[in-house]
């Protein structure tokens, strides 16, 4: 007797033998029990899921002479003829080769005659979506009102191509892809009955490669069992026989890519090629591995991971440590490389270039997402914060502004300039990506001092941008002015009740000078501590803290505070709910308990004073001064002051 393929030999012959389609077999059994069969059914679903087999079982069930409940007996003459394909009353029509109107007209003529020996005539039309438009129109009336002795069963893999007029006249059943576990158990059962030594790892691998189709799984098992020389069919043998790359090699190749080791990646790629694999096949297996990593981040216990065997923990470890944006970039580019490799005249060259590009992607800033960059910045800020060394603030005439102060625990008395510790400034790049505003602002809040745009503030009076900044010294004057005494800044705490109004005016100043980036970054922050020399604001997110402490933002903020309060105030941003915020609140509480202090009065100056003059008002003899001319060449757009005696 000729050899019979496994998928034909083990085709289900009763409803109970159908694997993974209980949602269809049970309703059909009940319809047969209650004698409520419809006149037309549509079975749709992926290939190899049992559509044609279910149609034959239903044809046998309605014509069986000795049924076993609702299942056909498969022993009577009607069942044997249907199983052999020789029944005169069951017609299997391939719509792919009989798709014209003439074939459907012949079918309409055949429908009128009574069954030869069976109770019902059954027409099984496979791949029904291949019929032409005219053929569907010819079938329409017959399908709507067939004779009582006729049963239509339509099967298709593409139900969306069937006209709605046909769909509305059928009871539709969707066949699902069969799960990996069901296919694996069925393969092990068939291997046991067929005296095949199939390991569970090999059954897992075949079940995953079948992609939900039991017929495909049986065909792969048939191929491996006939080609294997060993008595035991294990996973390595399946890899070799199906031309797949082993998971160990794929994991090693992916690790070389993650580490950016181009040399090791290409060496392993060459070794796999020497084993008889095609470049496109290697990239396809690697693409499937990247897909599994992305799925593992969402569902670490997905059933298809069983093909990794003991290496499944390695897969889960890689998925947990690799960022999702990086995996997205790898998957997208590898998908393009695979497409190019299939079309290329030199597949190996395209595959090599694709692997080299994947190895370089780890350090590519163009592919780093904003979320990843923000996370890296937050880690760097935390590292700098932990490693920062506090130092006392020196009351010196240095023009450099003080940034990033760290707040001590609540003192017994208000802090003085010499006791206010600060941490050294750390250069932080600006972060011009603010969050969405929680409340819309209906325009800038007016402030007490008139505000002009930055473009019109050419000859404005100088504004101190931090504590202890001296008055400017004209380059044309050889003698330096005497030192100007400054009041104790932290001793002049501004009333906390005025903080909301001050902060709104500061934000309004940002809008007035069109610094939308500073406004958007600080609009969610809150002023929590303010003296006439420094201010502390609390931001809800770490990247807003980093941006607020940027020197350029602090410079604009100092200018805004000077316009609003008339005092040179240096701003520092802390994280809401953090230790620095708690220290600031403790410092505020201590200052309030000590009692309000008067606002600092302007210190009496001894020595020379300076007034702002224009270039035109400079006397002719001074204009010819070589020092002044050289200074004006270097600093063409500058403020000029004349020394006056007080």
XYZ file of C-alpha atoms in Angstrom:
646
model
C 0.000 0.000 0.000
C 1.326 3.500 -0.890
C 2.616 5.671 1.942
C 0.010 8.099 3.283
C 1.169 11.493 4.579
C 0.640 12.098 8.271
C -1.783 14.984 7.783
C -3.993 12.718 5.631
C -3.602 9.664 7.824
C -4.462 11.561 11.010
C -7.220 13.781 9.611
C -10.027 13.994 12.208
C -13.083 11.884 11.369
C -15.412 12.876 14.248
C -16.257 16.108 16.055
C -14.367 15.003 19.172
C -11.145 14.453 17.209
C -10.986 18.049 15.959
C -8.151 19.860 17.779
C -8.552 23.391 19.101
C -11.962 24.232 17.560
C -14.415 23.378 20.343
C -16.219 26.691 19.804
C -17.362 25.316 16.420
C -17.780 21.588 16.967
C -20.043 22.000 20.017
C -22.642 24.279 18.292
C -22.734 21.960 15.277
C -23.307 18.934 17.515
C -26.209 20.687 19.231
C -27.706 21.704 15.896
C -27.646 18.043 14.777
C -29.175 16.868 18.065
C -32.024 19.357 17.811
C -32.448 18.933 14.048
C -31.863 22.633 13.490
C -29.248 22.543 10.768
C -29.034 25.620 8.525
C -29.061 25.326 4.758
C -25.682 27.111 4.300
C -22.538 27.425 6.408
C -19.403 29.497 5.892
C -16.170 28.201 7.486
C -13.385 30.813 7.467
C -9.971 30.962 9.078
C -6.213 30.438 8.517
C -4.890 27.504 6.547
C -4.533 24.134 8.219
C -7.007 24.782 11.038
C -9.629 22.153 10.054
C -12.173 23.885 7.807
C -12.404 21.145 5.151
C -12.161 18.376 7.752
C -15.051 19.876 9.719
C -17.082 20.166 6.521
C -16.593 16.456 5.770
C -17.468 15.483 9.350
C -20.688 17.520 9.087
C -21.502 15.877 5.727
C -21.015 12.428 7.266
C -23.032 13.333 10.379
C -26.140 14.346 8.366
C -25.944 11.193 6.162
C -24.640 8.540 8.607
C -26.791 5.388 8.780
C -25.663 4.386 12.302
C -24.556 7.545 14.087
C -22.769 7.376 17.442
C -24.804 10.082 19.110
C -24.009 13.101 16.936
C -20.704 11.722 15.633
C -20.605 9.705 12.407
C -19.818 6.004 12.827
C -17.266 5.933 9.947
C -18.290 2.285 9.384
C -21.459 2.499 7.308
C -21.431 2.655 3.507
C -22.212 6.397 3.428
C -19.364 7.274 5.800
C -16.873 5.043 3.954
C -17.766 6.625 0.589
C -17.439 10.152 1.959
C -14.071 9.316 3.557
C -12.880 7.841 0.257
C -14.228 10.800 -1.750
C -16.463 8.618 -3.923
C -19.892 9.556 -2.603
C -22.442 10.502 -5.265
C -24.198 12.936 -2.935
C -21.240 14.856 -1.486
C -19.546 17.226 -3.930
C -16.161 18.789 -3.165
C -15.691 21.731 -5.494
C -12.445 23.682 -5.794
C -13.539 27.247 -6.516
C -10.012 28.200 -7.573
C -10.287 26.023 -10.709
C -14.100 26.111 -11.089
C -14.702 29.801 -10.646
C -16.699 30.722 -13.724
C -20.403 31.207 -14.295
C -20.722 28.009 -16.367
C -19.633 25.826 -13.446
C -22.133 27.526 -11.130
C -24.924 27.045 -13.685
C -24.108 23.310 -13.777
C -24.243 23.304 -9.956
C -27.704 24.933 -10.052
C -28.948 22.226 -12.364
C -27.517 19.505 -10.096
C -29.211 20.968 -7.022
C -32.684 20.236 -8.392
C -32.206 16.449 -8.438
C -32.752 14.314 -5.345
C -29.872 12.529 -3.558
C -28.888 9.153 -4.993
C -28.568 7.136 -1.758
C -28.072 9.677 1.075
C -30.515 11.853 2.954
C -28.943 15.134 1.857
C -26.868 16.464 -0.974
C -23.866 18.320 0.446
C -21.889 20.835 -1.622
C -18.470 21.693 -0.119
C -17.048 24.692 -2.035
C -13.420 25.258 -1.004
C -11.694 28.653 -1.481
C -15.060 30.155 -2.336
C -13.607 33.681 -2.445
C -12.017 32.775 -5.813
C -15.398 32.767 -7.605
C -15.988 35.555 -10.063
C -18.569 38.275 -9.532
C -20.851 36.713 -12.121
C -20.534 33.282 -10.489
C -21.503 34.744 -7.114
C -24.551 36.370 -8.677
C -25.548 33.057 -10.258
C -25.143 31.256 -6.912
C -27.046 33.889 -4.953
C -30.649 32.758 -5.563
C -29.849 29.076 -5.139
C -27.997 29.785 -1.885
C -30.903 31.832 -0.551
C -33.679 29.283 -1.167
C -32.176 25.836 -1.797
C -34.269 22.658 -1.764
C -34.676 20.981 1.624
C -32.402 18.084 0.626
C -29.379 20.381 -0.075
C -26.700 21.613 2.332
C -24.059 24.151 1.297
C -20.717 24.394 3.157
C -18.435 27.185 1.952
C -14.785 27.360 3.086
C -12.341 30.244 2.639
C -9.206 31.818 4.048
C -10.217 35.327 2.911
C -13.824 36.007 3.945
C -13.454 39.745 3.296
C -13.479 39.017 -0.464
C -16.907 37.387 -0.330
C -19.881 39.671 -1.201
C -22.095 40.696 1.682
C -25.107 39.276 -0.123
C -23.525 35.809 0.208
C -22.348 36.318 3.784
C -25.817 37.352 4.946
C -27.285 34.038 3.718
C -24.861 31.797 5.636
C -24.158 30.877 9.225
C -20.551 31.948 9.672
C -17.981 30.161 11.862
C -14.461 31.535 12.408
C -11.715 28.928 12.852
C -8.948 30.077 15.194
C -5.239 29.436 15.047
C -4.481 26.386 17.161
C -2.422 27.071 20.278
C 1.183 25.930 20.592
C 0.301 23.707 23.550
C -2.500 21.902 21.674
C -0.301 21.310 18.623
C 2.560 20.053 20.807
C 0.343 17.574 22.663
C -1.172 16.333 19.398
C 2.285 15.847 17.849
C 3.466 13.854 20.849
C 0.311 11.727 20.668
C 0.792 11.001 16.954
C 4.523 10.295 17.453
C 3.671 7.784 20.172
C 1.082 6.049 18.001
C 3.469 6.059 15.020
C 6.494 4.741 16.994
C 8.452 7.989 16.536
C 10.892 9.099 19.271
C 9.986 12.797 19.417
C 11.310 14.914 22.295
C 9.248 17.676 23.887
C 11.757 20.349 22.803
C 11.453 19.201 19.192
C 7.649 19.135 19.444
C 7.740 22.694 20.883
C 9.893 23.907 18.012
C 7.677 22.319 15.344
C 4.536 23.690 17.024
C 5.930 27.237 17.016
C 7.090 26.985 13.391
C 3.630 25.759 12.329
C 2.176 29.198 13.203
C -1.163 27.854 14.418
C -1.759 25.390 11.559
C -2.032 21.727 12.563
C -1.639 20.545 8.966
C 1.651 22.469 8.705
C 2.835 20.912 11.972
C 2.081 17.386 10.742
C 3.857 18.103 7.445
C 6.953 19.327 9.318
C 6.891 16.262 11.557
C 6.559 14.034 8.514
C 9.518 15.782 6.861
C 11.767 15.544 9.915
C 10.909 11.941 10.739
C 11.640 10.748 7.213
C 14.902 12.731 6.871
C 16.350 12.082 10.320
C 19.050 9.415 10.508
C 18.959 9.105 14.295
C 16.351 7.178 16.226
C 15.513 10.154 18.438
C 14.120 13.310 16.851
C 15.353 16.168 19.087
C 15.541 19.958 18.747
C 19.064 20.125 17.150
C 17.957 17.616 14.514
C 14.844 19.708 13.770
C 17.008 22.841 13.404
C 19.259 21.058 10.910
C 16.461 19.410 8.938
C 14.348 22.564 8.639
C 17.288 24.858 7.862
C 16.825 26.965 10.997
C 19.473 28.719 13.083
C 19.799 27.374 16.620
C 18.597 29.546 19.472
C 22.033 29.389 21.119
C 23.626 30.988 18.059
C 20.851 33.561 17.720
C 21.229 34.552 21.385
C 25.007 34.883 20.998
C 24.590 36.937 17.826
C 22.111 39.266 19.523
C 24.468 39.749 22.496
C 27.284 40.767 20.131
C 24.910 43.316 18.594
C 23.856 44.659 22.006
C 27.522 45.021 23.037
C 28.464 46.680 19.735
C 31.059 43.971 18.996
C 31.117 44.043 15.185
C 34.039 41.617 14.841
C 32.454 38.893 16.970
C 29.061 39.373 15.251
C 30.537 38.929 11.763
C 32.641 35.930 12.860
C 29.574 34.157 14.232
C 27.615 35.101 11.090
C 30.308 33.462 8.920
C 30.229 30.316 11.060
C 26.457 30.044 10.638
C 26.828 30.509 6.885
C 29.345 27.657 6.780
C 26.674 25.425 8.307
C 24.568 25.815 5.152
C 22.232 28.626 6.245
C 21.174 31.358 3.854
C 21.808 35.029 4.808
C 18.114 35.880 4.568
C 17.251 32.889 6.781
C 19.692 34.080 9.466
C 18.277 37.596 9.438
C 14.734 36.199 9.538
C 15.530 34.135 12.647
C 17.219 37.167 14.256
C 14.177 39.306 13.445
C 11.933 36.724 15.112
C 14.219 36.846 18.169
C 13.910 40.650 18.417
C 10.157 40.257 18.136
C 10.227 37.747 21.008
C 12.227 40.218 23.123
C 9.605 42.909 22.557
C 6.778 40.488 23.381
C 8.657 39.286 26.475
C 8.677 42.829 27.897
C 4.876 42.721 27.839
C 4.201 39.034 28.528
C 7.207 37.112 29.919
C 5.232 33.835 29.965
C 4.051 33.705 26.343
C 3.682 30.075 25.163
C 5.898 30.499 22.072
C 8.919 31.045 24.331
C 8.959 27.312 25.015
C 11.121 26.916 21.892
C 14.020 28.492 23.814
C 14.073 25.584 26.271
C 16.587 26.208 29.071
C 17.564 29.550 27.464
C 14.211 31.162 28.203
C 15.629 32.863 31.321
C 18.319 34.488 29.164
C 15.567 35.826 26.919
C 13.693 37.293 29.885
C 16.859 38.833 31.318
C 17.685 40.536 27.998
C 14.115 41.803 27.642
C 14.117 43.332 31.131
C 17.391 45.253 30.746
C 17.034 46.532 27.166
C 14.978 49.730 26.653
C 11.945 49.454 24.419
C 12.970 52.335 22.076
C 16.268 50.573 21.351
C 14.475 47.308 20.521
C 12.053 49.204 18.286
C 14.968 50.683 16.350
C 16.663 47.289 16.014
C 13.478 45.651 14.755
C 12.702 48.397 12.235
C 16.152 48.480 10.699
C 16.537 44.696 10.635
C 13.185 44.443 8.861
C 14.503 46.811 6.171
C 17.801 44.906 5.954
C 15.956 41.612 5.478
C 13.857 43.120 2.681
C 16.989 44.435 0.953
C 18.766 41.091 1.377
C 15.933 39.241 -0.360
C 16.029 41.642 -3.325
C 19.796 42.105 -3.523
C 22.002 40.487 -6.145
C 24.520 39.882 -3.335
C 22.502 38.724 -0.286
C 25.576 38.075 1.836
C 26.892 41.616 1.335
C 23.537 43.173 2.279
C 23.267 40.952 5.368
C 26.785 41.865 6.521
C 26.175 45.589 6.157
C 22.902 45.219 8.020
C 24.597 43.446 10.948
C 27.359 46.071 11.098
C 24.756 48.835 11.244
C 22.912 47.028 14.051
C 26.160 46.840 16.055
C 26.620 50.615 15.735
C 23.066 51.512 16.699
C 23.660 51.272 20.450
C 25.587 54.535 20.555
C 23.629 56.389 17.904
C 22.157 59.529 19.454
C 19.823 59.999 16.530
C 17.958 56.847 17.533
C 17.774 57.557 21.267
C 14.288 58.551 22.215
C 13.525 61.605 24.316
C 12.410 59.378 27.188
C 15.747 57.546 27.204
C 17.711 60.807 27.084
C 15.678 62.263 29.960
C 16.258 59.097 32.002
C 20.001 59.317 31.406
C 19.985 62.989 32.395
C 18.104 62.224 35.613
C 20.647 59.544 36.520
C 23.503 61.971 35.846
C 21.888 64.680 38.000
C 21.416 62.226 40.876
C 25.024 61.111 40.571
C 26.298 64.691 40.637
C 24.039 65.525 43.553
C 25.366 62.615 45.620
C 28.984 63.390 44.775
C 28.762 67.161 45.265
C 30.891 68.676 48.055
C 29.370 71.580 49.960
C 31.416 74.765 50.409
C 30.620 78.054 52.231
C 29.488 81.071 50.232
C 32.202 83.721 50.151
C 31.161 87.371 50.095
C 33.524 88.319 47.299
C 33.155 90.709 44.364
C 33.298 87.812 41.880
C 30.706 88.342 39.111
C 29.998 84.607 38.723
C 26.446 83.788 39.962
C 25.999 81.173 42.643
C 24.013 78.127 41.506
C 22.633 74.877 42.949
C 22.638 75.765 46.691
C 22.144 72.873 49.076
C 20.031 73.664 52.118
C 21.096 72.625 55.613
C 18.810 71.485 58.400
C 16.740 74.136 60.192
C 19.105 76.420 62.163
C 18.317 78.091 65.463
C 18.632 81.564 63.936
C 18.293 83.038 60.444
C 21.158 82.106 58.174
C 23.865 84.594 57.232
C 25.735 84.876 53.953
C 28.784 83.177 55.429
C 26.731 80.243 56.744
C 24.714 79.464 53.615
C 26.396 76.405 52.055
C 26.334 75.888 48.353
C 27.377 73.029 46.122
C 29.632 73.656 43.125
C 27.866 74.398 39.887
C 27.485 71.494 37.477
C 27.032 72.228 33.763
C 23.697 70.885 32.671
C 22.393 71.159 29.134
C 19.010 72.881 28.822
C 15.936 70.744 28.458
C 13.504 72.717 26.254
C 10.861 69.989 26.326
C 8.302 70.974 28.976
C 5.216 68.974 29.964
C 1.752 70.017 28.866
C 0.472 72.905 30.995
C -2.045 71.902 33.617
C -3.941 75.196 33.442
C -4.038 77.622 30.522
C -2.647 81.073 31.213
C -4.672 83.904 29.830
C -1.700 86.216 29.210
C 1.200 87.535 31.309
C 0.488 88.891 34.761
C 1.299 92.646 34.916
C 4.242 93.633 37.087
C 5.022 96.844 38.884
C 7.951 97.898 36.710
C 7.372 98.557 32.992
C 8.912 95.861 30.809
C 10.481 96.296 27.402
C 11.377 93.508 24.965
C 14.986 92.355 24.955
C 15.563 93.958 21.528
C 14.789 97.435 22.958
C 16.953 97.144 26.109
C 20.214 98.240 24.507
C 21.275 100.975 26.940
C 19.452 99.815 30.047
C 20.910 100.202 33.507
C 22.826 97.141 34.687
C 20.935 94.532 36.691
C 22.757 92.479 39.281
C 22.461 88.802 38.339
C 23.451 87.422 41.702
C 24.460 88.421 45.190
C 27.581 90.538 45.727
C 27.963 91.667 42.083
C 29.797 95.048 42.004
C 28.961 98.096 39.923
C 30.655 98.154 36.494
C 33.953 99.956 36.057
C 34.476 101.960 32.823
C 37.467 100.856 30.840
C 38.523 104.475 30.276
C 38.960 105.119 34.013
C 42.281 103.868 35.357
C 41.338 103.996 39.042
C 39.109 101.219 40.455
C 36.179 102.304 42.642
C 36.073 101.543 46.321
C 34.293 98.394 47.492
C 30.546 98.768 48.103
C 29.197 97.215 51.276
C 26.261 94.804 50.941
C 23.554 93.987 53.518
C 23.093 90.511 54.936
C 20.895 88.852 52.250
C 19.353 85.963 54.160
C 18.391 88.223 57.019
C 15.799 89.990 54.822
C 13.156 87.317 54.271
C 10.326 88.434 51.986
C 6.826 87.837 53.376
C 5.741 84.295 52.277
C 2.199 85.567 51.704
C 3.467 87.541 48.727
C 5.200 84.554 47.074
C 2.276 83.626 44.721
C 1.954 87.206 43.460
C 5.728 87.574 43.003
C 5.964 84.288 41.126
C 3.086 85.175 38.790
C 4.767 88.492 38.003
C 8.043 86.679 37.304
C 6.242 84.343 34.904
C 4.582 87.338 33.306
C 8.009 88.876 32.741
C 9.116 85.745 30.859
C 6.111 86.103 28.573
C 6.714 89.823 28.095
C 10.287 89.299 26.864
C 9.142 86.334 24.751
C 11.173 83.711 26.608
C 8.548 81.051 26.081
C 11.059 78.276 26.796
C 11.774 79.594 30.306
C 8.079 80.263 30.952
C 7.021 76.771 29.852
C 9.764 75.146 31.919
C 8.930 77.041 35.144
C 5.167 77.541 34.915
C 4.443 74.375 36.947
C 6.996 75.332 39.619
C 6.152 77.015 42.938
C 8.091 79.713 44.847
C 8.661 78.308 48.360
C 11.454 80.501 49.796
C 12.598 84.012 48.892
C 14.927 86.619 50.370
C 16.326 89.717 48.740
C 19.283 87.707 47.402
C 18.051 84.222 46.598
C 14.865 82.317 45.789
C 13.972 78.636 45.859
C 11.320 77.170 43.567
C 9.927 73.625 43.637
C 9.415 71.728 40.328
C 7.304 68.529 39.984
C 9.708 66.614 37.686
C 13.430 65.968 37.685
C 14.134 67.172 34.146
C 12.402 70.477 34.983
C 14.758 70.807 37.963
C 17.758 70.279 35.698
C 16.493 72.850 33.209
C 15.649 75.404 35.894
C 19.183 75.203 37.299
C 20.732 75.851 33.907
C 22.840 79.011 33.955
C 21.058 80.653 31.040
C 17.639 80.129 32.658
C 18.939 81.364 36.027
C 20.248 84.523 34.367
C 16.827 85.350 32.895
C 15.151 84.502 36.220
C 17.521 86.844 38.118
C 16.614 89.623 35.709
C 12.893 88.915 36.248
C 13.218 88.985 40.053
C 15.157 92.241 39.843
C 12.364 93.807 37.785
C 9.653 92.552 40.146
C 11.261 93.038 43.587
C 14.027 95.517 42.871
C 16.587 93.176 44.436
C 19.206 90.951 42.785
C 17.782 87.486 43.528
C 19.452 84.259 42.372
C 16.974 81.401 41.698
C 17.559 77.732 42.495
C 15.183 74.883 41.553
C 14.587 71.792 43.718
C 12.513 68.631 43.225
C 9.041 68.593 44.740
C 8.922 66.135 47.628
C 12.732 65.861 47.778
C 15.214 66.467 50.559
C 16.177 69.901 49.267
C 12.542 71.031 49.361
C 12.207 69.810 52.952
C 15.369 71.737 53.890
C 13.969 74.861 52.238
C 10.712 74.591 54.206
C 12.699 74.117 57.406
C 14.787 77.192 56.621
C 11.612 79.192 55.925
C 10.026 78.053 59.187
C 13.128 79.005 61.146
C 13.217 82.454 59.528
C 9.509 83.036 60.285
C 10.005 82.074 63.932
C 12.846 84.593 64.214
C 10.436 87.360 63.180
C 10.187 89.505 60.058
C 13.253 91.489 59.084
C 13.122 94.849 57.350
C 13.852 95.010 53.655
C 17.472 95.859 52.917
C 18.070 99.550 52.428
C 20.445 100.839 49.854
C 23.916 100.901 51.351
C 25.649 104.198 51.682
C 28.406 104.382 49.177
C 31.751 105.893 49.905
C 33.944 106.987 47.103
C 33.043 107.630 43.472
C 29.638 107.008 41.870
C 28.797 106.330 38.208
C 26.085 107.525 35.861
C 25.051 106.194 32.457
C 26.034 108.353 29.487
C 25.570 108.036 25.717
C 28.356 107.998 23.169
C 27.313 111.361 21.779
C 27.688 113.092 25.166
C 31.315 111.997 25.612
C 33.621 115.021 25.319
C 35.771 115.202 22.181
C 39.002 114.950 24.155
C 37.828 111.699 25.747
C 36.721 110.241 22.409
C 40.289 110.466 21.160
C 41.504 108.408 24.095
C 43.193 105.263 22.621
C 41.949 103.020 25.438
C 38.329 104.053 24.900
C 38.582 103.590 21.121
C 40.046 100.107 21.480
C 37.356 99.181 24.026
C 34.575 100.363 21.719
C 36.020 98.301 18.851
C 35.917 95.153 20.945
C 32.558 95.909 22.643
C 30.622 97.964 20.130
C 27.270 97.445 21.883
C 27.956 98.276 25.535
C 26.890 100.640 28.324
C 29.213 103.575 29.106
C 29.415 105.140 32.590
C 30.979 108.373 33.800
C 32.553 108.570 37.235
C 31.114 111.245 39.500
C 32.128 112.191 42.975
C 29.430 111.734 45.638
